[in-house]
PDB file of C-alpha atoms in Angstrom:
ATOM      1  CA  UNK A 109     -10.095  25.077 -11.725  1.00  0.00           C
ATOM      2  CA  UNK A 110     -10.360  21.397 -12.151  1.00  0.00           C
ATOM      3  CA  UNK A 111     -13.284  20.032 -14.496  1.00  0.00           C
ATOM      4  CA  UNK A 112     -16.441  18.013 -12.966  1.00  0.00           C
ATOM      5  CA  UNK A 113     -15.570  14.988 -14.518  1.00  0.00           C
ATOM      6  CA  UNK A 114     -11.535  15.385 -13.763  1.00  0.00           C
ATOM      7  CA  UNK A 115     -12.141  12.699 -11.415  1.00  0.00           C
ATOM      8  CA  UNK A 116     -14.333  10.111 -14.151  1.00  0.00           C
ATOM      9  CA  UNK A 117     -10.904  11.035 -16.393  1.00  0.00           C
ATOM     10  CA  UNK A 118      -8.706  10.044 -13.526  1.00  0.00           C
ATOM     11  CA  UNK A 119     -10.026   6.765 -13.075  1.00  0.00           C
ATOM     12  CA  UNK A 120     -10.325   6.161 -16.499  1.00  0.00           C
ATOM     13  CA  UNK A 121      -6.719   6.904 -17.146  1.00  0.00           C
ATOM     14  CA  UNK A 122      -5.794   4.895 -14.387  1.00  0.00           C
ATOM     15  CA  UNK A 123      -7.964   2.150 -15.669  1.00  0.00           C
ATOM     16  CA  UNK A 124      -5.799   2.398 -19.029  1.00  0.00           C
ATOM     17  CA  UNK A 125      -2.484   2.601 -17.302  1.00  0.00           C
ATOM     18  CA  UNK A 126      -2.982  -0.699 -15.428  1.00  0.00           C
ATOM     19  CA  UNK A 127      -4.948  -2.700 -18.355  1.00  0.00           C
ATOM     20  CA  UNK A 128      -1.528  -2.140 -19.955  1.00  0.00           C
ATOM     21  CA  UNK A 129       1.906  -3.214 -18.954  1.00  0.00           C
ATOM     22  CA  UNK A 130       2.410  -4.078 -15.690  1.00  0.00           C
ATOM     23  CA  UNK A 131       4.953  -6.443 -14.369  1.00  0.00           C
ATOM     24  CA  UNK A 132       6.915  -7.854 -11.602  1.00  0.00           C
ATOM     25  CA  UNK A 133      10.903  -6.482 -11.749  1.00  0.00           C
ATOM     26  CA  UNK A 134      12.186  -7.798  -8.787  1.00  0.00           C
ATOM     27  CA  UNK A 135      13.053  -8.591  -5.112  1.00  0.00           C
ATOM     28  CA  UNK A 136      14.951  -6.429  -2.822  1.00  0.00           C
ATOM     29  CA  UNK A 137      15.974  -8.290   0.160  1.00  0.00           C
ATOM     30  CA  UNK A 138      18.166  -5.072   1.185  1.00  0.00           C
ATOM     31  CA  UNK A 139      19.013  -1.391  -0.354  1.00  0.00           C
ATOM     32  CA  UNK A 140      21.612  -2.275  -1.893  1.00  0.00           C
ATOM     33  CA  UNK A 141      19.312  -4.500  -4.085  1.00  0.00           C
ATOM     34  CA  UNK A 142      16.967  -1.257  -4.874  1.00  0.00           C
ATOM     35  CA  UNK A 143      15.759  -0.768  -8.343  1.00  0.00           C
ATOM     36  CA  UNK A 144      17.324   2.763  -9.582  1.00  0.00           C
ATOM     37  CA  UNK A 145      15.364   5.964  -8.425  1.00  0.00           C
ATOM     38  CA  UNK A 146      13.724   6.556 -12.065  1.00  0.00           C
ATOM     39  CA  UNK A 147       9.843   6.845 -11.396  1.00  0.00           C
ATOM     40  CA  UNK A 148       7.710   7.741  -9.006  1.00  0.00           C
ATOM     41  CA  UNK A 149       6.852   4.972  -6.292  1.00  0.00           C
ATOM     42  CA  UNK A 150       3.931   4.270  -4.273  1.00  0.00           C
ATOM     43  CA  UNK A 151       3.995   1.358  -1.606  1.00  0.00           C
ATOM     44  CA  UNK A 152       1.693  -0.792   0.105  1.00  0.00           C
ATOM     45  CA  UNK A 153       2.342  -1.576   3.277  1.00  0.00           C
ATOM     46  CA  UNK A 154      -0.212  -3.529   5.862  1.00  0.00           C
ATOM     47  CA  UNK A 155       0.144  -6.315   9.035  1.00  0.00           C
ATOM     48  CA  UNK A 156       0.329  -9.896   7.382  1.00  0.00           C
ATOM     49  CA  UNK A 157      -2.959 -11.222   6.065  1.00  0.00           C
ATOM     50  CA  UNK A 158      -4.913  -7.299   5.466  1.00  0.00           C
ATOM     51  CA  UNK A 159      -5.388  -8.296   2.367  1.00  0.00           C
ATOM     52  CA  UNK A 160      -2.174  -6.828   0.883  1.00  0.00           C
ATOM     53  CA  UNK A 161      -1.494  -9.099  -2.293  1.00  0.00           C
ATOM     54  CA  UNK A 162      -5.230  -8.904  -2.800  1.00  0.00           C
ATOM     55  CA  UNK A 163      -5.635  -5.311  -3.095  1.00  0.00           C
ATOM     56  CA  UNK A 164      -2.368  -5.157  -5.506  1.00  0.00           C
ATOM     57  CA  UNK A 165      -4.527  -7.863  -7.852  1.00  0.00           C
ATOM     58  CA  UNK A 166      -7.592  -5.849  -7.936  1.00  0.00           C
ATOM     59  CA  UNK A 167      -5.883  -2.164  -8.680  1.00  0.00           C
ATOM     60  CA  UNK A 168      -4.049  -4.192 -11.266  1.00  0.00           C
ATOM     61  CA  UNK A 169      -6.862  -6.162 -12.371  1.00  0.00           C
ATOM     62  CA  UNK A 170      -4.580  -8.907 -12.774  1.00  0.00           C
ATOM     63  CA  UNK A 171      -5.423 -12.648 -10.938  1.00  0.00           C
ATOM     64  CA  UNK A 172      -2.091 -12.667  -9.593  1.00  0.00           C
ATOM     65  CA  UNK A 173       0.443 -10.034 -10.189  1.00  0.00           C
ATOM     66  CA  UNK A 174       1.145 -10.577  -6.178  1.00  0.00           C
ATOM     67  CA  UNK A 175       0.812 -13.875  -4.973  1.00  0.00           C
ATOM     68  CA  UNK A 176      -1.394 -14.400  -2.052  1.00  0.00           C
ATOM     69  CA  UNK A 177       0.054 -16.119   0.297  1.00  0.00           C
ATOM     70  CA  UNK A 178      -1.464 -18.935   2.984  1.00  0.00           C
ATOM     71  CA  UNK A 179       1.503 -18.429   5.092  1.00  0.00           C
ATOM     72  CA  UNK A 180       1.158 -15.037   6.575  1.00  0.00           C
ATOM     73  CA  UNK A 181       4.306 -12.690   6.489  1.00  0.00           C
ATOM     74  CA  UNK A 182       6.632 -14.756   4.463  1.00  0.00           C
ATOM     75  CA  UNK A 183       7.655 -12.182   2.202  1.00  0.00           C
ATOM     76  CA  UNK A 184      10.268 -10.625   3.645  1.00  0.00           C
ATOM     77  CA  UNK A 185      11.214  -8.328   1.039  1.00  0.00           C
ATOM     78  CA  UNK A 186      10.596  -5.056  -0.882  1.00  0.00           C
ATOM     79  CA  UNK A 187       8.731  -6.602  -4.139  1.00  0.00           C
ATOM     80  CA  UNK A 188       8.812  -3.955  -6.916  1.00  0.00           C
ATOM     81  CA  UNK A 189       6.188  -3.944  -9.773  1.00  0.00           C
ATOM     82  CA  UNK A 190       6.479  -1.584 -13.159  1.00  0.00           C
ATOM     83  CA  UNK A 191       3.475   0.086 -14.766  1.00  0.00           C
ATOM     84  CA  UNK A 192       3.186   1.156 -18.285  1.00  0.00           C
ATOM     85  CA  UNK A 193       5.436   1.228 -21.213  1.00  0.00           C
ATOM     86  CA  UNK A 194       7.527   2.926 -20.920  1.00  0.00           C
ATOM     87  CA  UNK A 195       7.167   2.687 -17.031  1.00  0.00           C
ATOM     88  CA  UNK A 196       5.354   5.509 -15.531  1.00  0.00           C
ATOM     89  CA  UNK A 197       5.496   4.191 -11.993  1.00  0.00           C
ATOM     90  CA  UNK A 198       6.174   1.367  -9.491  1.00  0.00           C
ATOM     91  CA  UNK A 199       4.050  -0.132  -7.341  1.00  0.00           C
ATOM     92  CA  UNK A 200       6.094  -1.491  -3.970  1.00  0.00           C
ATOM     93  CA  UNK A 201       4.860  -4.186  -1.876  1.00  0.00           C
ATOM     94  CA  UNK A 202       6.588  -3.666   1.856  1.00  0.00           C
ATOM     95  CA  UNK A 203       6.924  -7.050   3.883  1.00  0.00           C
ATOM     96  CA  UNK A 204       3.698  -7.556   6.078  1.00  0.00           C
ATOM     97  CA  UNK A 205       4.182  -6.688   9.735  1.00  0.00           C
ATOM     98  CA  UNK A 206       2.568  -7.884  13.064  1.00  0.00           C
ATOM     99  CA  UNK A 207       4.515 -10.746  13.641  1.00  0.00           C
ATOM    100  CA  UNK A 208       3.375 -13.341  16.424  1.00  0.00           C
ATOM    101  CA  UNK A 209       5.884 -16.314  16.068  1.00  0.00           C
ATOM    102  CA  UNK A 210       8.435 -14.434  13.996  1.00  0.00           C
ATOM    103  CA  UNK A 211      12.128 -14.771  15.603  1.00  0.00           C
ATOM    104  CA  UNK A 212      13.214 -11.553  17.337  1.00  0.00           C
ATOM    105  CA  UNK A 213      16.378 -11.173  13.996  1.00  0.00           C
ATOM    106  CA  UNK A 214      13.539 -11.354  11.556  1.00  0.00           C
ATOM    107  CA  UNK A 215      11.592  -8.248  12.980  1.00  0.00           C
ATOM    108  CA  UNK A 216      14.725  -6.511  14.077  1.00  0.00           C
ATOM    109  CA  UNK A 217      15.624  -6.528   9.835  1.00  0.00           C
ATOM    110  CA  UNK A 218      12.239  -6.230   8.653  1.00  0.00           C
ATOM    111  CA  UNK A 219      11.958  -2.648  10.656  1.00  0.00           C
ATOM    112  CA  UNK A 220      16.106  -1.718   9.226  1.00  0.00           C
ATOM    113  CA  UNK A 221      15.135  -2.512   5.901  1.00  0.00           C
ATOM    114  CA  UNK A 222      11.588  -0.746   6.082  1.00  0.00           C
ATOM    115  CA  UNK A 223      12.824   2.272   8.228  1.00  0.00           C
ATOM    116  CA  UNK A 224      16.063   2.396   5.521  1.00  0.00           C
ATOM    117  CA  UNK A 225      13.367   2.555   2.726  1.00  0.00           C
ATOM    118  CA  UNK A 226      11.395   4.984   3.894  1.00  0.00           C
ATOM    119  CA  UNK A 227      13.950   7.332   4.729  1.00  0.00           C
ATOM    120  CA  UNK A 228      16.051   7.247   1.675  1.00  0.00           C
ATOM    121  CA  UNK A 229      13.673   6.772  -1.024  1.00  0.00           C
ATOM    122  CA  UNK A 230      13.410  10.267  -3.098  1.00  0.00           C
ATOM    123  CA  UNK A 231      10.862   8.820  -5.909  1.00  0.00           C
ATOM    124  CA  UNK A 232       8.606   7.093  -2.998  1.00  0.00           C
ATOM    125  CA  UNK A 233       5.439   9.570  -3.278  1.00  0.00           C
ATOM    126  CA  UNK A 234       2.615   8.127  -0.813  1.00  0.00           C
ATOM    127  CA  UNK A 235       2.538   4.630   1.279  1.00  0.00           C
ATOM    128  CA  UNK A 236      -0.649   3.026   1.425  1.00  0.00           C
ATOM    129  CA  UNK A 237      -1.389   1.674   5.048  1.00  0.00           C
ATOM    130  CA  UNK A 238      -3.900  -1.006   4.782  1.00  0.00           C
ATOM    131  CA  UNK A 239      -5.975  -1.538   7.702  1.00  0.00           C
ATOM    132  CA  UNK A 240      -8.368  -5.029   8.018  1.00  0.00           C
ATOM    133  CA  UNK A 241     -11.782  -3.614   8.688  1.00  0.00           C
ATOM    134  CA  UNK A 242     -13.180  -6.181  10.685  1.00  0.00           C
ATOM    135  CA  UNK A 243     -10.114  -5.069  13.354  1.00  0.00           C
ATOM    136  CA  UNK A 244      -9.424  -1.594  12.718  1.00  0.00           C
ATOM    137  CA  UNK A 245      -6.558   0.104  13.478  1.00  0.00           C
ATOM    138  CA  UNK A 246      -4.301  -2.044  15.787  1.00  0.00           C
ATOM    139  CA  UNK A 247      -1.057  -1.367  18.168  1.00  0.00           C
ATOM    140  CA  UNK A 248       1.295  -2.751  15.092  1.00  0.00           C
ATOM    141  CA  UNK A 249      -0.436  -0.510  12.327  1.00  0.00           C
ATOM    142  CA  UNK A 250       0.177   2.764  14.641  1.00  0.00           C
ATOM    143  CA  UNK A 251       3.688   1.770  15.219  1.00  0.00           C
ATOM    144  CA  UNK A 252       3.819   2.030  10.906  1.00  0.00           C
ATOM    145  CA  UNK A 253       1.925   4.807  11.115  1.00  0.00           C
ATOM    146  CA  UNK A 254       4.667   6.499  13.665  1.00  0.00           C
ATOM    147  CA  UNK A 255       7.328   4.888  11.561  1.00  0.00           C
ATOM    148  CA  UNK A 256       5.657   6.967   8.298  1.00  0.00           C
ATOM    149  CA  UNK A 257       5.652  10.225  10.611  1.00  0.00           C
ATOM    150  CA  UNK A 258       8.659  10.405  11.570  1.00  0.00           C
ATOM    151  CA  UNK A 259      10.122   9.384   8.212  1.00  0.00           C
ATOM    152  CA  UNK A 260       7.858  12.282   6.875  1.00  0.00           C
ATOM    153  CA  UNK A 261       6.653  10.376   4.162  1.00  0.00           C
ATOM    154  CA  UNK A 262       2.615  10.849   3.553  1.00  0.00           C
ATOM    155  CA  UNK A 263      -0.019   7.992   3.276  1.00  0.00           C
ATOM    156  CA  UNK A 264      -3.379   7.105   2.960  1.00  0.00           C
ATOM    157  CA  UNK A 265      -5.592   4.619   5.279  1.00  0.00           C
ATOM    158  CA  UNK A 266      -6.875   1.813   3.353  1.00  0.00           C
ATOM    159  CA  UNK A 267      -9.710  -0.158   5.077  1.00  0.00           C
ATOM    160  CA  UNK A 268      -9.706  -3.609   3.530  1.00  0.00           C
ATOM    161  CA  UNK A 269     -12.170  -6.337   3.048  1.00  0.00           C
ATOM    162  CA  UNK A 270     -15.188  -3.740   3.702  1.00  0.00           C
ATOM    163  CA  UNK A 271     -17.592  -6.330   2.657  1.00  0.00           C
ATOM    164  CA  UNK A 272     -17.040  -8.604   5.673  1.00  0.00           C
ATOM    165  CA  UNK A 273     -19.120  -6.622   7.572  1.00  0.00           C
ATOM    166  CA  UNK A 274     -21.823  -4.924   8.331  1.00  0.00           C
ATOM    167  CA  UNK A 275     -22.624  -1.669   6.856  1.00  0.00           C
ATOM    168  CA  UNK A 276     -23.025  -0.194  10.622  1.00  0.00           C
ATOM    169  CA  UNK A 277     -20.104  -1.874  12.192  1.00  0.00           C
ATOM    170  CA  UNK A 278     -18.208   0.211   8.701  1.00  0.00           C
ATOM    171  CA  UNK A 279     -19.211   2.898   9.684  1.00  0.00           C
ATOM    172  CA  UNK A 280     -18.133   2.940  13.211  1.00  0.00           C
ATOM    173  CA  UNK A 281     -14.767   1.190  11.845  1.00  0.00           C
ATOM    174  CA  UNK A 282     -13.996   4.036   9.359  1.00  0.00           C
ATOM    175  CA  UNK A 283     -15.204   6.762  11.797  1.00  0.00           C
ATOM    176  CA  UNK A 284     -12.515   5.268  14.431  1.00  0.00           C
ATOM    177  CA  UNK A 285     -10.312   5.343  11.698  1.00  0.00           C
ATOM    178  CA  UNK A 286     -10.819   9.515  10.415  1.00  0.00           C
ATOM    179  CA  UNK A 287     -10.222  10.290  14.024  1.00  0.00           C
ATOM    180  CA  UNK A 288      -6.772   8.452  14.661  1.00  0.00           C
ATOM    181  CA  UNK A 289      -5.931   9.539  11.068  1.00  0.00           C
ATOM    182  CA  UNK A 290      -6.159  13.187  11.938  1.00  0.00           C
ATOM    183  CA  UNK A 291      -3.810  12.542  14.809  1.00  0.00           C
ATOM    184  CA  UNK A 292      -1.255  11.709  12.401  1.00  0.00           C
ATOM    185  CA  UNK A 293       1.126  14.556  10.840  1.00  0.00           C
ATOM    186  CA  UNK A 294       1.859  12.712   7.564  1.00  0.00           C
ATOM    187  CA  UNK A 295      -1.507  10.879   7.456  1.00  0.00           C
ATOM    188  CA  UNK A 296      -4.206  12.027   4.587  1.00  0.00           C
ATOM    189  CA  UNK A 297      -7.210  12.747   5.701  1.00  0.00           C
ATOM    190  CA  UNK A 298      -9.395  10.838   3.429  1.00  0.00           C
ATOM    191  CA  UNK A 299     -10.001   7.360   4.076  1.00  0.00           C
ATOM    192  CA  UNK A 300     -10.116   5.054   1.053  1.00  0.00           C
ATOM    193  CA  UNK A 301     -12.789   2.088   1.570  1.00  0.00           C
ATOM    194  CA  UNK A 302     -12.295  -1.041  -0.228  1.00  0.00           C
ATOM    195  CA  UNK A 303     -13.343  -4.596  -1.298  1.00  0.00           C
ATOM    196  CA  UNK A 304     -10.716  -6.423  -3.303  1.00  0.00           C
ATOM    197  CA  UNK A 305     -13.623  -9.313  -3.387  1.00  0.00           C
ATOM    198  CA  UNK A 306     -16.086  -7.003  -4.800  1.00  0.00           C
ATOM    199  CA  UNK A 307     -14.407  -4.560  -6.517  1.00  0.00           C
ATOM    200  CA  UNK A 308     -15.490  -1.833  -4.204  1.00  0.00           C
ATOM    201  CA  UNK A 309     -13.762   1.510  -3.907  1.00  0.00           C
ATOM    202  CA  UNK A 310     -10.928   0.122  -6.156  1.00  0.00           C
ATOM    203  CA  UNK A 311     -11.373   2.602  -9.659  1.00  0.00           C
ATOM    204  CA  UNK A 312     -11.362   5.529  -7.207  1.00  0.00           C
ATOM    205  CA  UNK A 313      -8.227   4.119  -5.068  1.00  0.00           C
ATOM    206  CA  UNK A 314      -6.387   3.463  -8.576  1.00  0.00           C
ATOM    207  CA  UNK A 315      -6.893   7.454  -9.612  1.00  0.00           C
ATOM    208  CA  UNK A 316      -5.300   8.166  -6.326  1.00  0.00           C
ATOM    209  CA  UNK A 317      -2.274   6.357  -6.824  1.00  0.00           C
ATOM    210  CA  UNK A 318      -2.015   8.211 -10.268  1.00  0.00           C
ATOM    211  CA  UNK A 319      -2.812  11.437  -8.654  1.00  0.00           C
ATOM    212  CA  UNK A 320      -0.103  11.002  -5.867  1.00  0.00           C
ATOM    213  CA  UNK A 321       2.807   9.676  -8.203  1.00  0.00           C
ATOM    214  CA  UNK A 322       2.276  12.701 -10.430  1.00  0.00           C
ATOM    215  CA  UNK A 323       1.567  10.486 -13.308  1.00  0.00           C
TER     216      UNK A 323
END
């Protein structure tokens, strides 16, 4: 039976795993690029300009372990980040999605190489599907969200950027959210509320990356 505080010692080893060493290894433009399957791996995936680079910053507390970028879904890559020493895990950041002037080739090999991923990854534990919270969940985040089904890999909702608005139009936003979450096979049922800005919900979102890579 777990301990009252297990969760206060989750965060705080989480807290100590990222204050440590945690750095960028490299780009994967396609599999064959891939990083060997030698820790767990937990990605981050979200339409272009959730909040994506943001989020990986504040888990990390690092200024800029991910670079934020002012041109929305240029990174068309799998970016792969190590954590610990010796690495305990990786930290994946998916190319954004939602594409409104991309060229039909670029989304065509953005969903190979995702799909690809997702399918033949045997260390990736849990995606993290960041949703914008001033839009909620959109047409392009429940084609991911199919995409994650059918690969039968589990995530977790992330609402971003929570302190944008109000605290009623949250709640309506994350109660929307619960109930297309539970129509979702590989979807876990808690929500995970954050604020990269103001640090909110970020300690408890760290201890459940830890939890889900096993680490």
């Amino acid at each position: 039976m777990d301990e009252p505080d297990s969760g206060r010692d989750a965060a705080e080893r989480a807290q100590r795993l990222f204050s440590g060493r945690v750095e960028f290894l490299l780009s994967a433009p396609s599999l064959k690029f891939l990083p060997e399957p030698e820790v767990p791996e937990i990605a981050f995936a979200g339409r272009s300009n959730v909040g994506k680079s943001s989020l990986l910053n504040a888990l990390t507390g690092r200024r800029a372990i991910a670079r934020t970028s002012v041109t929305p879904g240029r990174t068309q890559e799998l970016n792969f980040f190590e954590a610990g020493s010796p690495t305990l895990l990786r930290l994946v950041d998916m190319p954004g999605y939602g594409f409104a002037k991309a060229p039909l080739k670029v989304v065509e090999n953005w969903r190979r190489l995702v799909r690809d991923f997702l399918r033949g990854r045997v260390v990736l534990k849990r995606v993290l599907v960041l949703i914008d919270s001033r839009h909620g969940v959109k047409p392009v985040d429940l084609e991911m969200m199919k995409m994650l089904d059918e690969a039968a890999v589990g995530y977790r909702l992330v609402l971003t950027k929570a302190d944008k608005i109000k605290a009623s139009e949250l709640a309506e936003v994350l109660a929307a959210t619960q109930a297309e979450a539970r129509k979702h096979s590989a979807a876990f049922p808690v929500i995970h509320v954050t604020s990269s800005e103001k640090g909110m919900g970020i300690e408890e979102l760290r201890a459940a990356v830890l939890e889900d890579a096993g680490v």
